[in-house]
mmCIF file of C-alpha atoms in Angstrom:
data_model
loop_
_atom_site.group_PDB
_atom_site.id
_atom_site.type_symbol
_atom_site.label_atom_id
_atom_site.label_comp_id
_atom_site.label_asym_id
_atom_site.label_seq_id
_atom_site.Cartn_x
_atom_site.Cartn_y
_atom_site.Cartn_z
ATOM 1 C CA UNK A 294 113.247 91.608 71.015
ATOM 2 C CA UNK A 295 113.827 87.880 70.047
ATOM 3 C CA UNK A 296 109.669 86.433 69.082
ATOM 4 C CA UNK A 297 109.495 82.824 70.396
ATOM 5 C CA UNK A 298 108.296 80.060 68.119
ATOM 6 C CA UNK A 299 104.772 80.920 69.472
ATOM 7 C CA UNK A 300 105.354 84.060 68.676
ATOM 8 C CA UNK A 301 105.873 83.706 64.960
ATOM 9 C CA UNK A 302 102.927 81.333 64.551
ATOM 10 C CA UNK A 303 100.771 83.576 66.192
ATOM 11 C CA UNK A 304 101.483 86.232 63.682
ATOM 12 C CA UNK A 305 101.665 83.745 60.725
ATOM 13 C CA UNK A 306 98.129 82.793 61.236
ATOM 14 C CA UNK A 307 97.371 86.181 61.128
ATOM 15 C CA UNK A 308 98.732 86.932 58.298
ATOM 16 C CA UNK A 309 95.900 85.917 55.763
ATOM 17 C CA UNK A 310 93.641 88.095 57.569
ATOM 18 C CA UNK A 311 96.084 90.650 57.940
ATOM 19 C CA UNK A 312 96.796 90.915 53.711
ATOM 20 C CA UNK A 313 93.097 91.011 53.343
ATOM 21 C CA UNK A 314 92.575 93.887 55.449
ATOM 22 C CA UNK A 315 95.563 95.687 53.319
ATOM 23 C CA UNK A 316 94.689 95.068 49.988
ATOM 24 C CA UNK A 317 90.992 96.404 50.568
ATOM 25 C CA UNK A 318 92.330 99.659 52.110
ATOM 26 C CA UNK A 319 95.306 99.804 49.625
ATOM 27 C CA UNK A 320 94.206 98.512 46.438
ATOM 28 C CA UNK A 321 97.368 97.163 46.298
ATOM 29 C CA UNK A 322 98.658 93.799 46.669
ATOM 30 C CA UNK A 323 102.473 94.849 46.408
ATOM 31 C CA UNK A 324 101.716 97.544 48.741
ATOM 32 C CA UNK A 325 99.276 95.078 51.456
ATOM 33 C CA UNK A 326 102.464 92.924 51.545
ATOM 34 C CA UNK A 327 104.743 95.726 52.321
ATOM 35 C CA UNK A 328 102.545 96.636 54.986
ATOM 36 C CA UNK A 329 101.882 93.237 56.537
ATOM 37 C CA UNK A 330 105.754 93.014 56.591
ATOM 38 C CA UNK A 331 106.420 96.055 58.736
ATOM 39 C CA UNK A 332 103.520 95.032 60.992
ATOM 40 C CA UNK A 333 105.922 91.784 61.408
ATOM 41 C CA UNK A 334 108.628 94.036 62.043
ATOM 42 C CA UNK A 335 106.655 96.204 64.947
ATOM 43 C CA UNK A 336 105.934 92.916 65.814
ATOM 44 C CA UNK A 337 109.209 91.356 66.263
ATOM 45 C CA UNK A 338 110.622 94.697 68.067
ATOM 46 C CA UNK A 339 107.954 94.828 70.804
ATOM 47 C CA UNK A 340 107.658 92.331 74.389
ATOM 48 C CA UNK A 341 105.080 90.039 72.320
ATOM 49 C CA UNK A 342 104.107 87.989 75.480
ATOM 50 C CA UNK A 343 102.900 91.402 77.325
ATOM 51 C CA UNK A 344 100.234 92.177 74.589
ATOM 52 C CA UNK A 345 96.672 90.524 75.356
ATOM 53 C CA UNK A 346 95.433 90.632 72.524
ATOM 54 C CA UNK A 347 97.559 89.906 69.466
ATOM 55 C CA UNK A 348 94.916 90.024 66.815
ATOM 56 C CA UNK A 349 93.753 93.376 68.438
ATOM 57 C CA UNK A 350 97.255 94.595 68.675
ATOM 58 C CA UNK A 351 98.312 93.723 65.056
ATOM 59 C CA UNK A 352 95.042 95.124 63.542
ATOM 60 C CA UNK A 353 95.421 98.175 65.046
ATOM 61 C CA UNK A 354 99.412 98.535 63.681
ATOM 62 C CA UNK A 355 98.493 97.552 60.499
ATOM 63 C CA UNK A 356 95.575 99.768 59.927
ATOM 64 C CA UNK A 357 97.717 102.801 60.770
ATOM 65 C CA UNK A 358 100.366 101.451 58.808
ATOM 66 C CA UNK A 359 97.565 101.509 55.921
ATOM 67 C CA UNK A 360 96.125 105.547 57.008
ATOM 68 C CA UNK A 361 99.616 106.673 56.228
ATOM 69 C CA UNK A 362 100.399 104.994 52.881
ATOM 70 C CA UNK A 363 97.172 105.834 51.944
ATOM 71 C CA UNK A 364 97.631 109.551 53.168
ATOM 72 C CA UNK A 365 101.048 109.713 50.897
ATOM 73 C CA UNK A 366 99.728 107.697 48.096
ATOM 74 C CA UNK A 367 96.770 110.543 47.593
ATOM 75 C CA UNK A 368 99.995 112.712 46.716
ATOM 76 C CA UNK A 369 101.703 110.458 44.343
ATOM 77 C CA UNK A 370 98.411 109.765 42.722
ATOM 78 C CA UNK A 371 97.822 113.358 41.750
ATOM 79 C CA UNK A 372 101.080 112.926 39.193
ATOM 80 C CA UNK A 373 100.345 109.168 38.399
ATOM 81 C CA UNK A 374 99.485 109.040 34.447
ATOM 82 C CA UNK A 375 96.431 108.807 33.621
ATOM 83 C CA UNK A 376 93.528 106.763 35.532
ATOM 84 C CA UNK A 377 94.603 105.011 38.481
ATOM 85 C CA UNK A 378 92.742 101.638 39.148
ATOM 86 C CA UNK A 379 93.169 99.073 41.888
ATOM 87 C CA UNK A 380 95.091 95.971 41.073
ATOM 88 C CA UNK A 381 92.817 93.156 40.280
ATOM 89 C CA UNK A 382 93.171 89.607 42.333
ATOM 90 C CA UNK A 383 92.120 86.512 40.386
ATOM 91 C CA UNK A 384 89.764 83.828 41.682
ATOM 92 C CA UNK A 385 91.180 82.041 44.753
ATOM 93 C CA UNK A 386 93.549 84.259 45.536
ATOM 94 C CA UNK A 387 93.856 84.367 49.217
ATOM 95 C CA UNK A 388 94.396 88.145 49.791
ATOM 96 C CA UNK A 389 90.256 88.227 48.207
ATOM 97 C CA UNK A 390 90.142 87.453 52.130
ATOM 98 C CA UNK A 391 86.665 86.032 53.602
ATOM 99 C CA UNK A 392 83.594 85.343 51.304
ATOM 100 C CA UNK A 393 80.976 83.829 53.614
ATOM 101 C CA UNK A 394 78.713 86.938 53.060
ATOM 102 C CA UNK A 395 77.357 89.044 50.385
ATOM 103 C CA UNK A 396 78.677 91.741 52.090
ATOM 104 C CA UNK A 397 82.075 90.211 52.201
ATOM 105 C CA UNK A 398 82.211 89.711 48.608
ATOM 106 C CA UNK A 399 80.694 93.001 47.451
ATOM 107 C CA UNK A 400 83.449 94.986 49.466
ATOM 108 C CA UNK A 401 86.460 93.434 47.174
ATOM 109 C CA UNK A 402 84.404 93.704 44.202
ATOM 110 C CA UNK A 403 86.173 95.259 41.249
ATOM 111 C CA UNK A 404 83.201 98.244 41.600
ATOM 112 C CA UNK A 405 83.589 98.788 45.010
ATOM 113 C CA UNK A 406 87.574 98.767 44.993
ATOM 114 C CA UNK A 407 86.983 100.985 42.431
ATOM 115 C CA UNK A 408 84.539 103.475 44.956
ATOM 116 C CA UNK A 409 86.517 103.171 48.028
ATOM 117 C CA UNK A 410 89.097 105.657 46.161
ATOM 118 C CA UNK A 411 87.116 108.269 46.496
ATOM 119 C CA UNK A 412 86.816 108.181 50.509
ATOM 120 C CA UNK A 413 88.797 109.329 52.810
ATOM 121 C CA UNK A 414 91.020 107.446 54.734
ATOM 122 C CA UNK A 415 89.227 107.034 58.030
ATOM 123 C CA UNK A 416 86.082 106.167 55.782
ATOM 124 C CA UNK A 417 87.848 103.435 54.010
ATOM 125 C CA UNK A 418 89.441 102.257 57.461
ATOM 126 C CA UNK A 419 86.126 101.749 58.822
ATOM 127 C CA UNK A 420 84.315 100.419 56.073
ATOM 128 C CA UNK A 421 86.885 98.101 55.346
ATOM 129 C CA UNK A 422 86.814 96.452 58.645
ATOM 130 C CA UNK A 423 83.083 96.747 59.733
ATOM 131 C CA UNK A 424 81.682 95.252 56.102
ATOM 132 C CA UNK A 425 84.666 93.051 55.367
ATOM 133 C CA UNK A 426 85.661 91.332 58.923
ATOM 134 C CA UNK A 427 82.682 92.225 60.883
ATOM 135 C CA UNK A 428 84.566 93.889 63.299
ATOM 136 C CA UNK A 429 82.492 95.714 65.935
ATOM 137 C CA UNK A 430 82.292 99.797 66.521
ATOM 138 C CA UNK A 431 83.776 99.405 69.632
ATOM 139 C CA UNK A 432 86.670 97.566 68.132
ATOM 140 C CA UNK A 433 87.225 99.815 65.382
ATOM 141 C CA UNK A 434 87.000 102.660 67.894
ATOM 142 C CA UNK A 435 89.972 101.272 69.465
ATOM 143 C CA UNK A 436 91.843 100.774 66.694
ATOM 144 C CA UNK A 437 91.454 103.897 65.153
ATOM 145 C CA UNK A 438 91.252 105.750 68.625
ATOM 146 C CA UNK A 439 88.249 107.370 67.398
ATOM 147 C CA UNK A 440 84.850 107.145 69.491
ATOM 148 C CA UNK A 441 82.126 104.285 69.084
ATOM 149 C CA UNK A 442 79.423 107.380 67.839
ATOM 150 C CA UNK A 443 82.217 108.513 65.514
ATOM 151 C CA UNK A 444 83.061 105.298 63.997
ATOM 152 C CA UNK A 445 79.263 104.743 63.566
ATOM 153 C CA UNK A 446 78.951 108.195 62.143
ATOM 154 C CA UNK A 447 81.727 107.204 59.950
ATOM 155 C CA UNK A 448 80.469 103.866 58.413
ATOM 156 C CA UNK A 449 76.997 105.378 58.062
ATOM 157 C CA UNK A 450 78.785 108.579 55.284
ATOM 158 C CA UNK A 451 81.521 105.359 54.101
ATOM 159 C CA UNK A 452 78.397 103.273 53.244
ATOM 160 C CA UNK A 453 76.025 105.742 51.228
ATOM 161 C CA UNK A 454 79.654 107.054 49.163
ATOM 162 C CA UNK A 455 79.790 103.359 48.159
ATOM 163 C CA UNK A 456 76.023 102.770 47.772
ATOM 164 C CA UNK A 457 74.985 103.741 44.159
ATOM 165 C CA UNK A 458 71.952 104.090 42.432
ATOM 166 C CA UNK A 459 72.204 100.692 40.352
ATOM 167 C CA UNK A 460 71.653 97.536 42.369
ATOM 168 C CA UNK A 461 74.666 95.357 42.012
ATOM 169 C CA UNK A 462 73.840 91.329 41.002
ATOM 170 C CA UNK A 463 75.744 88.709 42.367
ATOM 171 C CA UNK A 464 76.928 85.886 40.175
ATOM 172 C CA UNK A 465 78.403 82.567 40.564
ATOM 173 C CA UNK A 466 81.227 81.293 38.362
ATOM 174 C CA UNK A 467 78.840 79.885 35.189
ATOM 175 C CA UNK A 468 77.425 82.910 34.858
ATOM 176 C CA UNK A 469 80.653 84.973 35.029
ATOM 177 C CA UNK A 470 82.022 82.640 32.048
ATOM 178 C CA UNK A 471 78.490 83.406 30.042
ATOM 179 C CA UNK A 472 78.996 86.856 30.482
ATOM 180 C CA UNK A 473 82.556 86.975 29.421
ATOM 181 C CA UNK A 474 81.928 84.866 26.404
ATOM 182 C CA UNK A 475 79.378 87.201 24.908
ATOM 183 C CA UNK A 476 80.927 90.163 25.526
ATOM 184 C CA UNK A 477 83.992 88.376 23.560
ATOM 185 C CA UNK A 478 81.746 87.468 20.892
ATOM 186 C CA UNK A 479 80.150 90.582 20.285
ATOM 187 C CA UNK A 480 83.548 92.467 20.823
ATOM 188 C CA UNK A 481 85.670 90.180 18.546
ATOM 189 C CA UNK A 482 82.461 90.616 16.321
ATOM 190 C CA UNK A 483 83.516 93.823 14.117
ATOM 191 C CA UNK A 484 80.535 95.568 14.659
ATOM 192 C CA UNK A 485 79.296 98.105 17.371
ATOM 193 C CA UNK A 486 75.718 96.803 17.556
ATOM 194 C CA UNK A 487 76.029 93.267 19.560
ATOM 195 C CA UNK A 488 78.436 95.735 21.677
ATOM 196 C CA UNK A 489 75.817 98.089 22.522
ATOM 197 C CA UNK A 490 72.950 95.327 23.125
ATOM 198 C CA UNK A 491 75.501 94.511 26.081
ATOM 199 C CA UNK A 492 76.006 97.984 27.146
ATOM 200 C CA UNK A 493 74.034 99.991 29.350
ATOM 201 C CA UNK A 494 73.501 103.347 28.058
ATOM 202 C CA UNK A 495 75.527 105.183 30.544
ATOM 203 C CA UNK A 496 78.066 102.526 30.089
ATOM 204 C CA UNK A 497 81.837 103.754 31.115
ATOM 205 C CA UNK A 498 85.223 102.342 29.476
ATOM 206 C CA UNK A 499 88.100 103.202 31.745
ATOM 207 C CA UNK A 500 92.043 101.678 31.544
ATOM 208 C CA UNK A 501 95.439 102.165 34.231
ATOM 209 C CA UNK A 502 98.072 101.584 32.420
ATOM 210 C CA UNK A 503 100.357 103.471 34.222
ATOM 211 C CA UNK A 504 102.107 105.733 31.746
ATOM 212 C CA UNK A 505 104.004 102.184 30.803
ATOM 213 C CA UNK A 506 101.286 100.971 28.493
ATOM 214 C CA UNK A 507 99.107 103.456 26.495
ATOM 215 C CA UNK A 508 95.822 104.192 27.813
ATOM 216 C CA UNK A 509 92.927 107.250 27.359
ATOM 217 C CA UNK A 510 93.343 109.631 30.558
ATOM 218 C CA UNK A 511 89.505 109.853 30.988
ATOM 219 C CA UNK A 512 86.860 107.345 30.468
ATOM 220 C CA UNK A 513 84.924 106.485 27.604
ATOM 221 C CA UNK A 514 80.922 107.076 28.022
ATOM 222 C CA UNK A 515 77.989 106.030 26.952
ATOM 223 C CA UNK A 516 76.808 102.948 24.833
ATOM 224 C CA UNK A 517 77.849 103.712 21.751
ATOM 225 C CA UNK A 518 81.081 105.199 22.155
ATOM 226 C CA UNK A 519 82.238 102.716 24.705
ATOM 227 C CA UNK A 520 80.940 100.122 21.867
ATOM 228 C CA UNK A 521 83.226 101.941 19.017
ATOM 229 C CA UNK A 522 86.640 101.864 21.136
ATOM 230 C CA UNK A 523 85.481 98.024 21.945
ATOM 231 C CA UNK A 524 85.572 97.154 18.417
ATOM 232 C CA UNK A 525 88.779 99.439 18.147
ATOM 233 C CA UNK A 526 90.808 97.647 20.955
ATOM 234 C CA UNK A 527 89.723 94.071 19.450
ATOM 235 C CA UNK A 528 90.518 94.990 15.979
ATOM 236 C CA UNK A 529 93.691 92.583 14.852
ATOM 237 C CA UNK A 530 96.887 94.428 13.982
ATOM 238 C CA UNK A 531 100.424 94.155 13.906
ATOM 239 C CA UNK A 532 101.188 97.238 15.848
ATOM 240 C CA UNK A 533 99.368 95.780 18.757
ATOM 241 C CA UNK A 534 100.987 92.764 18.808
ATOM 242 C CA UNK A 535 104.150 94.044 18.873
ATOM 243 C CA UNK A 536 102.883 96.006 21.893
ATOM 244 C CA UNK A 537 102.316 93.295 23.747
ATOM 245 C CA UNK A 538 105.152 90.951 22.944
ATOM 246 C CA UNK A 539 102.831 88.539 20.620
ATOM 247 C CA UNK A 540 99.097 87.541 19.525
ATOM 248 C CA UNK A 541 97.685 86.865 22.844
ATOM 249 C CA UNK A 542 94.559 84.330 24.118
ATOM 250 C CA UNK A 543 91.691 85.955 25.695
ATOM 251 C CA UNK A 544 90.090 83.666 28.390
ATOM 252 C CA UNK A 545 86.859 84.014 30.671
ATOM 253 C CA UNK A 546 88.021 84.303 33.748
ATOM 254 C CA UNK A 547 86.533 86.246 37.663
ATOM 255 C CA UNK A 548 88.851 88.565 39.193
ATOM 256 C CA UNK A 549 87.777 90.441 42.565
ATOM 257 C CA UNK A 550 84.654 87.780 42.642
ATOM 258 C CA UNK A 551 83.160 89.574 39.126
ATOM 259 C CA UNK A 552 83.629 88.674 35.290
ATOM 260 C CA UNK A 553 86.491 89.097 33.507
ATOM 261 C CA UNK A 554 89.080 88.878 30.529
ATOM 262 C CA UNK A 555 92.160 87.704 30.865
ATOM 263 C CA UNK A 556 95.055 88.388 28.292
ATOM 264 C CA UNK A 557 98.028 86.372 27.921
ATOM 265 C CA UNK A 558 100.939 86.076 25.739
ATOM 266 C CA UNK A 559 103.287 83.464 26.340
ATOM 267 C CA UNK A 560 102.182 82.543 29.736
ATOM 268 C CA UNK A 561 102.059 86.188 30.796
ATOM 269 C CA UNK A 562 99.437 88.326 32.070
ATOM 270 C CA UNK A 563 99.263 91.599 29.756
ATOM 271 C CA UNK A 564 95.904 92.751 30.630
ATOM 272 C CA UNK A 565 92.797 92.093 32.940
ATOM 273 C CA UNK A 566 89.433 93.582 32.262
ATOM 274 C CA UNK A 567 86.819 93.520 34.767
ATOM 275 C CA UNK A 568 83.614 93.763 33.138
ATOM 276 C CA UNK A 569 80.722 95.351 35.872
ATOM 277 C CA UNK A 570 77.573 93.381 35.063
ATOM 278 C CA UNK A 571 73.813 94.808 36.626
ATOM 279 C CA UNK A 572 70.303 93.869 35.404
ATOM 280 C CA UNK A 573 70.229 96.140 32.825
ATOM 281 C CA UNK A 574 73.168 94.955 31.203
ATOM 282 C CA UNK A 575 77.183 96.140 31.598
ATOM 283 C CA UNK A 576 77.607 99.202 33.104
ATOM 284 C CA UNK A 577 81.473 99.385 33.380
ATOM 285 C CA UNK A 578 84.518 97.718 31.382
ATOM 286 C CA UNK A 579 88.113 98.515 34.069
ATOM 287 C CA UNK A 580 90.946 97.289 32.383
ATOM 288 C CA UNK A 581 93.783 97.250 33.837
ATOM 289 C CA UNK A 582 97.067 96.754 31.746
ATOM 290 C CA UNK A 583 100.124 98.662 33.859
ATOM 291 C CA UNK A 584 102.410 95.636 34.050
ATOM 292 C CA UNK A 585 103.386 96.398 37.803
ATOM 293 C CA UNK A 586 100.206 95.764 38.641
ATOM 294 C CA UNK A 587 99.945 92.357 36.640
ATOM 295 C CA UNK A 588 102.988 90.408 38.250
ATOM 296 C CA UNK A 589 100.345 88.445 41.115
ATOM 297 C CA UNK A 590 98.058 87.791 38.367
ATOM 298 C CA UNK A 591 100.685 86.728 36.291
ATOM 299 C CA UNK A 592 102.115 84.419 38.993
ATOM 300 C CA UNK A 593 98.441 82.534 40.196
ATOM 301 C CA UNK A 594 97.763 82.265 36.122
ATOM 302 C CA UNK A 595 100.972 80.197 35.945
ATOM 303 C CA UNK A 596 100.556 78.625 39.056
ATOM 304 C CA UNK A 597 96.747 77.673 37.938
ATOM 305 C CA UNK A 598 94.337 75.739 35.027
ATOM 306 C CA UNK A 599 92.083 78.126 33.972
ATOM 307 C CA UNK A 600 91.168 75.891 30.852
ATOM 308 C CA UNK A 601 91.158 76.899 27.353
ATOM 309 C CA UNK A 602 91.216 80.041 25.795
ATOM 310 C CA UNK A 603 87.478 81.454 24.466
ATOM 311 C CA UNK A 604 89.420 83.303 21.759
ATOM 312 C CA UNK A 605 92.884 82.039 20.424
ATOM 313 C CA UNK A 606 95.471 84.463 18.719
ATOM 314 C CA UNK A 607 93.686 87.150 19.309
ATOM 315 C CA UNK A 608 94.641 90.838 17.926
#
């Protein structure tokens, strides 16, 4: 059916929220758009004026819309190569969604993107939009046509799979930029030591790059040997540079609210590392260098100043 001007703008006001909602239960921003676009096309194809409530109604679409992908994605992640990592969102991106809260900002952290893999997809439904939007049990019964006690039952398991043992820090933008600019230092530094003075000593070094870009297939552990493939990776040579097209500039940057390195060559995005900082020092480097997952970053970095460089012609 034809939507009426009204109609449109209903849904287009939605839409922020909507691509929030996505990316947290996809991990995807190519994917969260995909699915906010067939919710417009349910949408459009349905007697708009005879739903009460749209936000309701659209919620509910797209968070099915979401269960399936991520029901078929589980299968086509079993033959992706090697690690599979969520695609990182730079600072003031609007698909980050709302950050009023600590709890909205911890559930699009790098980390927690990171944990919500590993539940299920009702889990991740229902953590997504109790922490994230607040949404109510009742409502998320609704929407997932599931009973208040269940979807209770279910945020209660979602929350203590996400909950770890470390206590997570928050940190403002300064901070973020200190971090980064030490762990640059003592990375660009030639020596494991200053590496492992960051580190903690069940640190983890983990990259997605897809099969496209070469990347270990398990993670690196531990202090020092997270601190040797650090000093590895930011050891200058040619055959790296010809990897990546060029020398590229390594700037402090957040992505997903938390620290991180941004690589660029020519304007282009070739890599984003999201460093996972805690009281006792770095527990977690993510670095995520499959180009298919770079293009948004690659379009807000060109669309943004994010200053100068804190290491020029790097590699």
């Amino acid at each position: 059916m034809a939507l009426t001007f009204d109609d449109v703008d209903r849904f287009e006001a939605a839409r922020p929220r909507l691509e929030a909602i996505a990316y947290r239960m996809l991990g995807s921003a190519s994917e969260a758009e995909d699915a906010v676009q067939e919710t417009y096309l349910r949408w459009q194809a349905t007697d708009a004026g005879r739903i009460e409530v749209p936000e309701a109604w659209l919620t509910k679409v797209l968070t099915n819309l979401c269960l399936n992908q991520l029901t078929s994605a589980r299968a086509r992640r079993e033959t992706y190569v090697g690690q599979w990592l969520p695609e990182p969102l730079l600072d003031g991106d609007p698909m980050l969604g709302p950050a009023e809260t600590a709890e909205q900002r911890e559930s699009v952290s790098y980390a927690v993107m990171v944990l919500l893999e590993r539940l299920s997809p009702n889990e991740r439904a229902v953590y997504v939009l109790r922490e994230a939007f607040a949404y109510s049990h009742r409502e998320i019964a609704d929407i997932l046509d599931l009973s208040e006690a269940a979807s209770q039952q279910i945020f209660h398991r979602a929350k203590k799979h996400v909950a770890q043992g470390r206590a997570r820090v928050e940190i403002d933008e300064t901070a973020a930029r200190r971090i980064v600019e030490e762990f640059l230092a003592a990375a660009t530094s030639g020596e494991t030591q200053p590496l492992i003075k960051l580190l903690t000593s069940d640190a983890i070094a983990v990259g997605d790059g897809g099969g496209k870009v070469p990347a270990r297939a398990s993670a690196f552990e531990g202090a020092r040997t997270v601190a040797k493939f650090l000093r590895g990776l930011f050891k200058p040579a040619q055959a790296k540079r010809d990897l990546i097209g060029g020398s590229p500039d390594l700037y402090a940057a957040t992505a997903n609210g938390g620290p991180a390195v941004v690589v660029v060559v020519d304007g282009r995005v070739v890599g984003v590392m999201c460093l996972e900082p805690t009281q006792e020092g770095i527990v977690a480097v993510r670095s995520q260098v499959n180009p298919d997952k770079l293009e948004r970053a690659t379009e807000r970095w060109t669309a943004g100043d994010f200053g100068p460089p804190v290491v020029a012609g790097a590699l």
